[in-house]
Short mmCIF file of C-alpha atoms (C1' of nucleotides) in Angstrom, two decimals:
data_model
loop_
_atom_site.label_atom_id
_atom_site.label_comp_id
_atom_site.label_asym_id
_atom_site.label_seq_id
_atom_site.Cartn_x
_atom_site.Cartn_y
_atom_site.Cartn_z
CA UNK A 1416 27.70 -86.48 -4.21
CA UNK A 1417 24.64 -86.41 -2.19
CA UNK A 1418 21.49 -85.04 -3.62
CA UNK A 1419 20.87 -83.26 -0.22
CA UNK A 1420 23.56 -81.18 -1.07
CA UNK A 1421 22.23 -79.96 -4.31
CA UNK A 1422 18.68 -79.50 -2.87
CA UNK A 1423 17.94 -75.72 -2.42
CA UNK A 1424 17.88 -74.99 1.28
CA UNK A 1425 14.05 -74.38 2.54
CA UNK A 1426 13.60 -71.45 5.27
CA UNK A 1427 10.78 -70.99 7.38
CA UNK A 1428 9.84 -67.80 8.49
CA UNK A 1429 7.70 -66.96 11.36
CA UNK A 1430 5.25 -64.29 11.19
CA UNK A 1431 3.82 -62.59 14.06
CA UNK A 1432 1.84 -59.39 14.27
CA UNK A 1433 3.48 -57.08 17.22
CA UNK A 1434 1.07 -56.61 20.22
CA UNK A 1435 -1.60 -58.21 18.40
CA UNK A 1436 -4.87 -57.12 20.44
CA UNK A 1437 -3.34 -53.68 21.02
CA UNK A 1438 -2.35 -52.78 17.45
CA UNK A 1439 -6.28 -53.98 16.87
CA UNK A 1440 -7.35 -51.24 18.91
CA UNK A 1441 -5.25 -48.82 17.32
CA UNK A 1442 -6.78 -49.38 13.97
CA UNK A 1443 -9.55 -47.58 14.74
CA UNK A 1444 -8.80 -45.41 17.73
CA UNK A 1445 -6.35 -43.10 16.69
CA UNK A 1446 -6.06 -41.56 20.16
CA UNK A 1447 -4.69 -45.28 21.62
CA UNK A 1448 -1.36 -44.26 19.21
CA UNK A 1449 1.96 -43.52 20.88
CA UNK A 1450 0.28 -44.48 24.26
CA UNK A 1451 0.79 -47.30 26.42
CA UNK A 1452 -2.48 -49.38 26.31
CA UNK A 1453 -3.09 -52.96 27.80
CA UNK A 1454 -5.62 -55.51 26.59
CA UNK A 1455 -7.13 -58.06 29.44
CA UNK A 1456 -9.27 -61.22 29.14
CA UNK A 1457 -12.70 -61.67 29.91
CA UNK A 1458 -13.84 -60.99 32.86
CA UNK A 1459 -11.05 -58.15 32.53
CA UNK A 1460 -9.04 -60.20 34.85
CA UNK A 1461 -5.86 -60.57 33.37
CA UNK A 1462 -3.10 -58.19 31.05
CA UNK A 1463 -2.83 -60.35 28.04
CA UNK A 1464 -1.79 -58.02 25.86
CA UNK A 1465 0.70 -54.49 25.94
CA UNK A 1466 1.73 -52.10 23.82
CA UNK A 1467 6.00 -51.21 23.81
CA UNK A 1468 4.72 -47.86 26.21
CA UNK A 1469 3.00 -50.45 28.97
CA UNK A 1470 5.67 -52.76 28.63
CA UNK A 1471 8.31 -49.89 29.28
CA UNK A 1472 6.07 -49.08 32.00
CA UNK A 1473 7.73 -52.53 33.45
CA UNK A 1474 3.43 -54.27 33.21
CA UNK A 1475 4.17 -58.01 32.92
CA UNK A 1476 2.34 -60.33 30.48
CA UNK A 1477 -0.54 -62.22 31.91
CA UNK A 1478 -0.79 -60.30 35.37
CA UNK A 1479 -4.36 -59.65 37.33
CA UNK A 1480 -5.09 -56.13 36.33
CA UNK A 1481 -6.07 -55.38 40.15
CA UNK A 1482 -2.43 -55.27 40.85
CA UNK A 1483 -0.99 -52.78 38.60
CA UNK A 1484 -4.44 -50.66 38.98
CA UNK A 1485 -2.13 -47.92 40.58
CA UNK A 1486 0.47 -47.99 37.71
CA UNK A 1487 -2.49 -47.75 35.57
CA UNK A 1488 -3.82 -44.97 37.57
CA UNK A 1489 -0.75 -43.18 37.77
CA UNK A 1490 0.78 -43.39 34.42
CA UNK A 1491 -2.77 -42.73 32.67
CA UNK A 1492 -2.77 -46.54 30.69
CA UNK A 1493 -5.47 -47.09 28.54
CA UNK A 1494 -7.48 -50.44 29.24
CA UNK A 1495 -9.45 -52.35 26.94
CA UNK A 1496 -11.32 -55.19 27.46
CA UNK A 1497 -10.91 -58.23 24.52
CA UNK A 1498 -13.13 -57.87 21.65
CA UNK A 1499 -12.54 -61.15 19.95
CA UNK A 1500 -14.83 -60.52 17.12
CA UNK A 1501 -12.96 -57.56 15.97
CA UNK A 1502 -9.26 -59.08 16.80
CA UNK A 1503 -10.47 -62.51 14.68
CA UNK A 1504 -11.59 -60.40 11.63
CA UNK A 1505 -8.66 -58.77 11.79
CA UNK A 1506 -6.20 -61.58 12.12
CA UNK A 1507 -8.61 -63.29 8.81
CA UNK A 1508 -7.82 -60.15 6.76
CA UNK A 1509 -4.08 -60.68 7.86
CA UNK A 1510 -3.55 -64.57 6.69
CA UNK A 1511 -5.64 -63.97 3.76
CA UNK A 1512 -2.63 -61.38 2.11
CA UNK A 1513 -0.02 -64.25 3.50
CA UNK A 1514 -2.01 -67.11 2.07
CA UNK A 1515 -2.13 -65.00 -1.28
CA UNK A 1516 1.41 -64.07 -1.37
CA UNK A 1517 3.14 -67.85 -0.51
CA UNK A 1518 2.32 -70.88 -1.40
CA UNK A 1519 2.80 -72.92 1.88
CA UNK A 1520 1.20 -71.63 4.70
CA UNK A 1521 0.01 -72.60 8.29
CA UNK A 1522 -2.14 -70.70 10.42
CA UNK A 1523 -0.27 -71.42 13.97
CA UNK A 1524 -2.41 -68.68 16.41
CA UNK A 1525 -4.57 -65.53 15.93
CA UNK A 1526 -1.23 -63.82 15.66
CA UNK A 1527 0.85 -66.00 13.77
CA UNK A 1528 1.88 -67.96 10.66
CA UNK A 1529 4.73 -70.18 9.71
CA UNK A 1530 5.64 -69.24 5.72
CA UNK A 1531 7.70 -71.74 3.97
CA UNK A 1532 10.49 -70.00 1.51
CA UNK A 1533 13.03 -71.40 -0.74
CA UNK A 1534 16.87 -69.64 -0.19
CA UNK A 1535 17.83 -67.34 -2.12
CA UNK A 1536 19.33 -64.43 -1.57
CA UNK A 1537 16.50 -61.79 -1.54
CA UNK A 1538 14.89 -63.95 1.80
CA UNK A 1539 15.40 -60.48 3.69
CA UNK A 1540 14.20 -58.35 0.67
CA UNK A 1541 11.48 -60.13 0.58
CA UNK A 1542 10.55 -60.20 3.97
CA UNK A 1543 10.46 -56.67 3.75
CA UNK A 1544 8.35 -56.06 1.31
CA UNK A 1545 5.83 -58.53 3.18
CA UNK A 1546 5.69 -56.68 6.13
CA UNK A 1547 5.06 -53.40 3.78
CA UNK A 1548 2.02 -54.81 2.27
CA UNK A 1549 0.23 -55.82 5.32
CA UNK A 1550 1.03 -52.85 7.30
CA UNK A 1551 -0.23 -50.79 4.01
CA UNK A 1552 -3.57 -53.13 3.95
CA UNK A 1553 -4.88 -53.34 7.62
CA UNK A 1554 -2.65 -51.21 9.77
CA UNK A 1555 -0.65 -54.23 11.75
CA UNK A 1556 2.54 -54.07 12.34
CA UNK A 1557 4.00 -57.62 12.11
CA UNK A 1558 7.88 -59.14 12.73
CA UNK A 1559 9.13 -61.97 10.30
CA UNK A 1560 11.91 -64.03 11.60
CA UNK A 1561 13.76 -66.93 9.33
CA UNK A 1562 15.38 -69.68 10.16
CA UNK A 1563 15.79 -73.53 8.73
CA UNK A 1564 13.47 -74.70 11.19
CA UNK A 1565 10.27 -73.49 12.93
CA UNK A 1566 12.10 -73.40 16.49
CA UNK A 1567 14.99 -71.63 14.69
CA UNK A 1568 12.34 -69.13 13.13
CA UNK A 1569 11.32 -68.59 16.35
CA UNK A 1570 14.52 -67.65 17.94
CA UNK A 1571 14.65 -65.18 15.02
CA UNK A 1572 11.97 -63.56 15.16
CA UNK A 1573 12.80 -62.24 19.20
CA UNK A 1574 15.55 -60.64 17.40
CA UNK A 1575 12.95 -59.10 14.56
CA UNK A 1576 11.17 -57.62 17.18
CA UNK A 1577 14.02 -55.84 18.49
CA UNK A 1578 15.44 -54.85 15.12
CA UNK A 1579 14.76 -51.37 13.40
CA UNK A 1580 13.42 -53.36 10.71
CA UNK A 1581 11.35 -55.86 12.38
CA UNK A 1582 12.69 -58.43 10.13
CA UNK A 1583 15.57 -61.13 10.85
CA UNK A 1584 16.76 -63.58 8.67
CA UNK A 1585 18.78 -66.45 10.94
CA UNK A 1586 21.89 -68.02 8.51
CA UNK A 1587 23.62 -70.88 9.44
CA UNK A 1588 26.59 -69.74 10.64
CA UNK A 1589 25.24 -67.11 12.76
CA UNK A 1590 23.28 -70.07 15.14
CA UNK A 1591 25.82 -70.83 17.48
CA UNK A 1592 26.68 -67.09 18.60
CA UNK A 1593 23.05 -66.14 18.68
CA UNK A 1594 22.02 -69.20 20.35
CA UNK A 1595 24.47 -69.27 23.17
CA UNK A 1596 22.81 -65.49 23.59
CA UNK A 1597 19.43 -67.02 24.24
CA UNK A 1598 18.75 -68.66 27.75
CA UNK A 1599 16.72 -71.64 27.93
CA UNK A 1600 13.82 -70.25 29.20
CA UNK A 1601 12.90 -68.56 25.86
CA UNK A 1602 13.09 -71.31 24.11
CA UNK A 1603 9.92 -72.23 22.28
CA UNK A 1604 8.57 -75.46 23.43
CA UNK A 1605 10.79 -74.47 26.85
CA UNK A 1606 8.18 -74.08 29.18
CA UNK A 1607 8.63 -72.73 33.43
CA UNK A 1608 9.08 -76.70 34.75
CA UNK A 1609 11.64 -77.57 32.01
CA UNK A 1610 13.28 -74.55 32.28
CA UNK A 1611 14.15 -74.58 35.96
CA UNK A 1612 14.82 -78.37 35.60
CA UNK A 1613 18.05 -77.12 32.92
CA UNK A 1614 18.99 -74.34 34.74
CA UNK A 1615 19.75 -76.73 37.67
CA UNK A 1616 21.25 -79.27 35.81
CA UNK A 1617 23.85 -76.72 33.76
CA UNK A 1618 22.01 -76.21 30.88
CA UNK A 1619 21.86 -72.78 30.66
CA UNK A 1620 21.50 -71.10 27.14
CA UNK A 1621 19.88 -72.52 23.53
CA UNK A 1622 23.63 -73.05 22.49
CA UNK A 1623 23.92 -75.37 25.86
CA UNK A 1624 21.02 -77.46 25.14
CA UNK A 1625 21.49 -77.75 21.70
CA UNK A 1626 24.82 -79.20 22.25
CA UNK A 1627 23.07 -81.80 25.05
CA UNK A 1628 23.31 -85.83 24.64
CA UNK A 1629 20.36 -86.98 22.53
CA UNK A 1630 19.83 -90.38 25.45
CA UNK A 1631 20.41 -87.67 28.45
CA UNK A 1632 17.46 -85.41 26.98
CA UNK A 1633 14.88 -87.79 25.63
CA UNK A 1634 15.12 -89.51 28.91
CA UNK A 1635 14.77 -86.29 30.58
CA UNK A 1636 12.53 -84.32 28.56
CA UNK A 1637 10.92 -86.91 26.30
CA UNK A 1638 10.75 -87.20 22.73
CA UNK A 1639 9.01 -83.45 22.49
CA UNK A 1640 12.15 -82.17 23.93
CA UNK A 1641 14.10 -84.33 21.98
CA UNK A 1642 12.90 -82.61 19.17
CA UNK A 1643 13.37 -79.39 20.20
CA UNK A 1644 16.90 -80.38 20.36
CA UNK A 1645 17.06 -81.21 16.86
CA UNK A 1646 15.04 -78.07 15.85
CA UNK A 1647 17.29 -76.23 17.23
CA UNK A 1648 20.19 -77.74 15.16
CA UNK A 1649 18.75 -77.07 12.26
CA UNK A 1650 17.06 -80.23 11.65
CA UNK A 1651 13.41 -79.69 11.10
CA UNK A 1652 10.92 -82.39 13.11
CA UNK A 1653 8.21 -79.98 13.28
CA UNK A 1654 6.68 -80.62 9.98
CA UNK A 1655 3.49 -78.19 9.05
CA UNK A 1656 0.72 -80.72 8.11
CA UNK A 1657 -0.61 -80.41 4.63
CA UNK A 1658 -4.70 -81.09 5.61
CA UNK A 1659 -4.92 -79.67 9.38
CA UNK A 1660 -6.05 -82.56 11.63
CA UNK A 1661 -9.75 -82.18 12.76
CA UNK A 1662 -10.32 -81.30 16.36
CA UNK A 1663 -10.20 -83.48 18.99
CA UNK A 1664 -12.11 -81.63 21.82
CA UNK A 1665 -13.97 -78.22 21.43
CA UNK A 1666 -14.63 -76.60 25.00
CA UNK A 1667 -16.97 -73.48 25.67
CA UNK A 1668 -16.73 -72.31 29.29
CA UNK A 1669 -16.37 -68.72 30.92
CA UNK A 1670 -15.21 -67.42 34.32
CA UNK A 1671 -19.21 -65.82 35.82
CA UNK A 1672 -19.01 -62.04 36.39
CA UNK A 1673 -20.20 -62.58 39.58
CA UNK A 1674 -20.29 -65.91 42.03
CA UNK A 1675 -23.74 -67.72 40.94
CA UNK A 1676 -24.84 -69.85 43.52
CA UNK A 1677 -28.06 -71.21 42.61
CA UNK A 1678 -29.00 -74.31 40.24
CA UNK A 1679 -31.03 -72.70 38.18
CA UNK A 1680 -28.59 -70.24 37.36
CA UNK A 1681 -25.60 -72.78 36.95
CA UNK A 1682 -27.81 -74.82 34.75
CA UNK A 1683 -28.53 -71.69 32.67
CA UNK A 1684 -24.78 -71.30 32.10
CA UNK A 1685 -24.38 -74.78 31.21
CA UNK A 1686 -27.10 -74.50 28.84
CA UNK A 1687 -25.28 -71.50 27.56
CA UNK A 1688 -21.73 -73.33 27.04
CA UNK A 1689 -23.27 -76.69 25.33
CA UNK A 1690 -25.52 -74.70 22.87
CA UNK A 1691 -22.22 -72.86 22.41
CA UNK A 1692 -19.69 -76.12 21.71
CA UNK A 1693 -23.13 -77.54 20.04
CA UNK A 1694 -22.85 -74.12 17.13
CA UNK A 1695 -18.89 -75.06 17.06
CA UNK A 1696 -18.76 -78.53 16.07
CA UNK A 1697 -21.62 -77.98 14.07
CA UNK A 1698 -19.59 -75.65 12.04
CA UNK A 1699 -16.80 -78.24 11.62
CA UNK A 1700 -19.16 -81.11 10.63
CA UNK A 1701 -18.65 -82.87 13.63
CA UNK A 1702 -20.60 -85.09 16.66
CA UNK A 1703 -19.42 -85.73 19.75
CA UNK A 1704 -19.37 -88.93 21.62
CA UNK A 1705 -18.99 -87.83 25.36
CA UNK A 1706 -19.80 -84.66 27.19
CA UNK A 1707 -18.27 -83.31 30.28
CA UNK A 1708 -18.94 -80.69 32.02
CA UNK A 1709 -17.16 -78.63 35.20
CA UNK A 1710 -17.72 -76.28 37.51
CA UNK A 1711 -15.06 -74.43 39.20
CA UNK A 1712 -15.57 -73.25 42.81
CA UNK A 1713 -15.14 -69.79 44.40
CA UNK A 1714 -12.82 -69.67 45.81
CA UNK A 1715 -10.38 -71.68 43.66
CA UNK A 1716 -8.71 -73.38 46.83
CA UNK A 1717 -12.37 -75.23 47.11
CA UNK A 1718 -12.05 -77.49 44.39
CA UNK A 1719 -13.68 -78.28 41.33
CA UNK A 1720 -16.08 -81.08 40.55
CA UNK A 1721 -16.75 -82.65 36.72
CA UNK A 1722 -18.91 -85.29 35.01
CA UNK A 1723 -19.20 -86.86 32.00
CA UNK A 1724 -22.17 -88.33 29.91
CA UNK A 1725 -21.76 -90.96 26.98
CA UNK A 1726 -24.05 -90.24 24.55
CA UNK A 1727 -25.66 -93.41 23.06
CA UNK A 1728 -24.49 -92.57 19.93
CA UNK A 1729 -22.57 -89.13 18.67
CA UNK A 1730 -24.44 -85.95 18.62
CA UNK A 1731 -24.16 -82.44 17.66
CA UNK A 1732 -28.06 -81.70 18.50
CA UNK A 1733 -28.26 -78.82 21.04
CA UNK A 1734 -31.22 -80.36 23.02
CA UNK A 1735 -29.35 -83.48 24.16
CA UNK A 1736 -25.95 -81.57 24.38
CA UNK A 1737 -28.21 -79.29 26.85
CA UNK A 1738 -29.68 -82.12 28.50
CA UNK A 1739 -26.40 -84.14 28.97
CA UNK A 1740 -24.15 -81.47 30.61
CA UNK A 1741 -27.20 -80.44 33.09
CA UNK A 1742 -27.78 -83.76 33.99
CA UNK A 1743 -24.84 -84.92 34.21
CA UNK A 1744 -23.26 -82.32 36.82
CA UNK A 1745 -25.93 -80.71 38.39
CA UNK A 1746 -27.16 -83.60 40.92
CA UNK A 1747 -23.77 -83.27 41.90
CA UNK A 1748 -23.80 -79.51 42.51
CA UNK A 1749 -24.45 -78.33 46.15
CA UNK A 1750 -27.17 -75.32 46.23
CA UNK A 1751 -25.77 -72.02 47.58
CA UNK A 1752 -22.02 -73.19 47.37
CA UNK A 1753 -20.44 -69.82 44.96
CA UNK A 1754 -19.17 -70.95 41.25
CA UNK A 1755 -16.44 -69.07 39.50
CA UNK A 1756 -16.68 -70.35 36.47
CA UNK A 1757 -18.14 -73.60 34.51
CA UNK A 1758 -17.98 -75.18 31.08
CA UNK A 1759 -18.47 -77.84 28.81
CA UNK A 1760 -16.30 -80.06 26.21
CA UNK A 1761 -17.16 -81.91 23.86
CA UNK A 1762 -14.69 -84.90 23.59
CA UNK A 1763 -14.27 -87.61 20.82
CA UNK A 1764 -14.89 -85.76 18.36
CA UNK A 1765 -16.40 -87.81 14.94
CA UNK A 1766 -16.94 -86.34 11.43
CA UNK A 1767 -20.39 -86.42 10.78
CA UNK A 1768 -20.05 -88.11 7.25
CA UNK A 1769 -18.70 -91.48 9.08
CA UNK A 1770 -21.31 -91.42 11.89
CA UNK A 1771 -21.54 -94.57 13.77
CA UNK A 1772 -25.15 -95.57 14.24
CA UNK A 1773 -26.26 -97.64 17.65
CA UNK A 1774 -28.04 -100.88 16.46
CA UNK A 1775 -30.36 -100.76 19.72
CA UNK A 1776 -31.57 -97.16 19.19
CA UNK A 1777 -34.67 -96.85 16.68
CA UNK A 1778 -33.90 -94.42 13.87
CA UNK A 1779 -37.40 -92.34 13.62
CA UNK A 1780 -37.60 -89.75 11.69
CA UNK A 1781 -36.99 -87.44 14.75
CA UNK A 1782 -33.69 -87.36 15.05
CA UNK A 1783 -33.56 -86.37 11.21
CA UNK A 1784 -36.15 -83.40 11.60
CA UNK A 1785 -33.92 -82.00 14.80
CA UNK A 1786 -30.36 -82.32 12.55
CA UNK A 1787 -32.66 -80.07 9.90
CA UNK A 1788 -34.15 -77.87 12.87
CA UNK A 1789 -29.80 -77.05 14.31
CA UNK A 1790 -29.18 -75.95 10.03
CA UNK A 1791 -32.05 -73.97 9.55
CA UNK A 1792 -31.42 -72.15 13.57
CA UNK A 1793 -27.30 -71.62 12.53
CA UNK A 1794 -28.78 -70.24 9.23
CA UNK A 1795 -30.68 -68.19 10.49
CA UNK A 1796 -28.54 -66.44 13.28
CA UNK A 1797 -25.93 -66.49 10.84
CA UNK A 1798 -27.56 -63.94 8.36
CA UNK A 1799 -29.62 -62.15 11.54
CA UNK A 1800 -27.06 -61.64 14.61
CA UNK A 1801 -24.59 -63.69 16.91
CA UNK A 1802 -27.28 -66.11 18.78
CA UNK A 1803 -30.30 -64.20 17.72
CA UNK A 1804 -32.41 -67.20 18.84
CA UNK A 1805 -31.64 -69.14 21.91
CA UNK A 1806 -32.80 -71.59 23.67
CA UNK A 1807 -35.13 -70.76 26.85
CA UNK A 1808 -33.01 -72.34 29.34
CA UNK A 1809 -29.76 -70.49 28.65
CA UNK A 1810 -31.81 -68.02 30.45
CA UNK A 1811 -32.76 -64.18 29.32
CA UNK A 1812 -31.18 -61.98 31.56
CA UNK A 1813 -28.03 -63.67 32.50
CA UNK A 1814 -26.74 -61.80 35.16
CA UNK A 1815 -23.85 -64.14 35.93
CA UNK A 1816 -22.68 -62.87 32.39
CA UNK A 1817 -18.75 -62.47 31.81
CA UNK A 1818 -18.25 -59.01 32.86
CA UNK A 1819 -16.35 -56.89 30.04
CA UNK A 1820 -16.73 -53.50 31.05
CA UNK A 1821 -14.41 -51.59 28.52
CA UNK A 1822 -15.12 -52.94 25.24
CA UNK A 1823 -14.57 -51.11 21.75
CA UNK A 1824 -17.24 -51.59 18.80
CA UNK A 1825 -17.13 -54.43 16.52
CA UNK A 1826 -15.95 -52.55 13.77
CA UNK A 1827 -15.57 -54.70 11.38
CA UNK A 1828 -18.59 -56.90 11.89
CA UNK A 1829 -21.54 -55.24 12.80
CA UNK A 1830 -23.11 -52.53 10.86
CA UNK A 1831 -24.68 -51.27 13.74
CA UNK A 1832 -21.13 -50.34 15.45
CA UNK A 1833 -19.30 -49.12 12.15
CA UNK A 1834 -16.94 -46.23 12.50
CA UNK A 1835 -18.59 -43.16 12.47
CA UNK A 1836 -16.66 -39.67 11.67
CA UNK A 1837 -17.53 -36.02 11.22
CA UNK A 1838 -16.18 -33.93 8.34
"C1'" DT B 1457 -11.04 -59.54 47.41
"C1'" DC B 1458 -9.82 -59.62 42.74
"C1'" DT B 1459 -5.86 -64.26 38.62
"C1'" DG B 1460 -8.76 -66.22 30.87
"C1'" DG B 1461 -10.01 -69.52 27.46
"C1'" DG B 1462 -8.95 -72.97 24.23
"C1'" DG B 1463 -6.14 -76.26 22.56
"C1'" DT B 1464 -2.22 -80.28 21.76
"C1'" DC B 1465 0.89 -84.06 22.83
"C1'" DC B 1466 3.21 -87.39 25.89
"C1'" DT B 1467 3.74 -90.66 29.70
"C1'" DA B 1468 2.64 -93.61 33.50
"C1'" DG B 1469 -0.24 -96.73 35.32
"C1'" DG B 1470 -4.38 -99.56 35.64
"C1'" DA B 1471 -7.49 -102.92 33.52
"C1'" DC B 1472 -7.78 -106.49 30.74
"C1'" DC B 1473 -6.41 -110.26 27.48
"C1'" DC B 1474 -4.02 -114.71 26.27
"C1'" DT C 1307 5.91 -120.11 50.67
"C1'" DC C 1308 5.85 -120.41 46.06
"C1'" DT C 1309 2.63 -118.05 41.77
"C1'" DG C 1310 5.12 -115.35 33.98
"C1'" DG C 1311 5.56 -112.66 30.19
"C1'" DG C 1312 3.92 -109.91 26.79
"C1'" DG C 1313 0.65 -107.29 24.72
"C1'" DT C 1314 -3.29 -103.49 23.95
"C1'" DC C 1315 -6.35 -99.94 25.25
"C1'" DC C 1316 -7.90 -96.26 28.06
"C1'" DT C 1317 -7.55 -92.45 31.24
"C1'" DA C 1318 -5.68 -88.97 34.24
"C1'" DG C 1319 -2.42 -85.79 34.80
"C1'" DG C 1320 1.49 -83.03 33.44
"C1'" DA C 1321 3.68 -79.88 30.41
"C1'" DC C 1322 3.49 -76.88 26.82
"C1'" DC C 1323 1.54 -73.31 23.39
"C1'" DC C 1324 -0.91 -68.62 22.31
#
DNA sequence: TCTGGGGTCCTAGGACCC
DNA sequence: TCTGGGGTCCTAGGACCC
């Protein structure tokens, strides 16, 4: 005998809290209950998240808002504009029960977590009693699909969300009839370009692709498609790593609530974005090697333009990070022509431990006294406020400021906007 | 007129080397 | 007119995810 065969068969489930951003909201504001309610991006361009009422309504995900303002209008839909600080508090609060009720865990998304479980045959039971606790402890909803891989888990959890009991648990033999239910298109890993590229060559539903010629799809689809293939036969190649990789790239950039045409004000939004990515890698005990920075032209049909700036050797000090991304794009920037929207990345990302020092540059103590200056200013606006002290040339007023006109109160994190109620 | 922000991975092709 | 073969590294761009 094999000692596969005696090996317990692992699971993984998928959970994923149901209309994330909008069950958020409805923590706290009773009256958004029962109602159809959207959630849109910065800028309160686009729907990026709808409650089961808005999506009845027949709202799309991901649509400009401007074009369903008379739907909105009409069937009195409650918009709110993404509060990020409140939705990642919420989603912490969320993995923390997870992380303290399984043993292997990976955060995939705000929303979502892949749980590994061992078979037996409470799976479902348990799964159950999951959702129970987290609904019981923060108010969100969530659906838990299972299946012997993470694509599988996946497919399972569409059908959670549909079930009474917004749990699924996908056996073996029940993969071929539900996956020759499933078209291709809702396939995780399936995105619009593959999708239409099956459809026209036959490949219709999971069930269909599943059953395709390994040579026929790796040649076709490459090996990430080739692996989707497996996934979806039960054969897991999407393995959850056990230390998360570092970042490669951290990028700060935001559409402008209005078209900024001037350098001074495009510089002060660059200024803004590096100091920004500067605070993030910081946090991750990281320097970056290269800057580049972009600005995006209004409208979008007039292009973009981008630079990048090699630092001599990595940084995470604001001042240079601030100095590279102006210098690098703004000669290249055109006074009066309207921006949309700019940002920075930070690219080659190094841990700061392993820091690779430039033999030509002289090491005075300066450099040392600015990495002490970026602790004690992230200390400091830690314990006082988000950004509390900035530098001057991210500018004071900032009226090219993402516009994000109907926010709700940081709940969770300021004191200041705590819940208040009358008895 | 109006359409987000932040990531990852893979491949093709160019530059360069011997 | 003819003018190799095999490698590595890097980058841009495409496709995907939430």
């Amino acid at each position: 005998m094999n000692e596969q065969a005696s090996k317990p068969q692992r699971y993984f489930a998928l959970v994923d809290c149901n209309n994330f951003y909008v069950s958020c909201e409805r923590v706290f504001d009773l009256t958004l209950r029962g109602r159809p309610v959207v959630v849109v991006c910065n800028n309160d361009g686009c729907i990026i998240a709808r409650s089961n009422e808005a999506k009845a309504l027949g709202i799309p995900m991901g649509a400009p808002l401007f074009q369903y303002n008379h739907v909105i209008k009409k069937e009195k839909i409650d918009v709110r504009s993404s509060n990020y600080a409140l939705y990642g508090d919420i989603s912490a609060r969320v993995m923390k029960i997870l992380e303290e009720s399984t043993e292997e865990i990976e955060v995939y998304s705000i929303d979502e977590a892949f749980i590994e479980m061992t078979a037996d045959s409470k799976l479902f039971e348990e799964a159950m009693a999951l959702r129970k606790k987290i609904l019981q402890w923060t108010g969100i909803p969530i659906s838990i699909g299972i299946g012997r891989t993470k694509t599988l888990a996946k497919v399972a959890n569409r059908l959670a969300k549909k079930s009474k009991e917004n749990v699924f648990f996908l056996k073996e033999e029940a993969e071929e009839s539900v996956l020759a239910e499933l078209s291709v298109e809702n396939i995780w890993g399936i995105g619009r370009r593959l999708s239409v590229f099956l459809e026209t060559s036959g490949v219709t539903t999971a069930l269909d692709l599943r059953r395709s010629c390994d040579t026929w799809v790796k040649k076709n689809m490459s090996v990430t498609g080739l692996r989707t293939v497996f996934e979806l036969r039960g054969i897991p190649c999407l393995l959850s790593d056990d230390a998360p990789s570092a970042k490669k790239s951290v990028t700060s950039s935001r559409s402008f609530g209005r078209p900024v045409v001037s350098k001074l004000e495009l510089g002060e939004a660059l200024a803004s974005y590096a100091a920004r990515a500067g605070e993030k890698i910081r946090e991750e005990g990281m320097l970056a090697s290269y800057l580049s920075a972009f600005v995006v032209f209004h409208p979008y049909t007039t292009g973009i333009i981008s630079a990048r700036w090699i630092f001599p050797e990595p940084t995470s000090n604001t001042p240079e990070l601030i100095f590279a991304a102006k210098e690098a794009l703004l000669p290249l920037y055109k006074e009066g022509k309207p921006c949309r929207k700019a940002g920075v990345m930070l690219e080659g990302l190094v841990s700061s431990a392993a820091k690779q020092r430039d033999l030509f540059i002289s090491h005075s103590k300066k450099g040392d006294r600015w990495e002490k200056t970026m602790s004690i200013l992230d200390d400091f606006n830690k314990k006082v406020g988000y950004r509390a002290i900035r530098f001057a040339s991210e500018g004071i007023e900032k009226p090219w400021k993402t516009r994000r006109a109907k926010c709700s109160p940081r709940y969770t994190t300021r004191w200041e906007e705590v819940l208040k109620i009358k008895i």
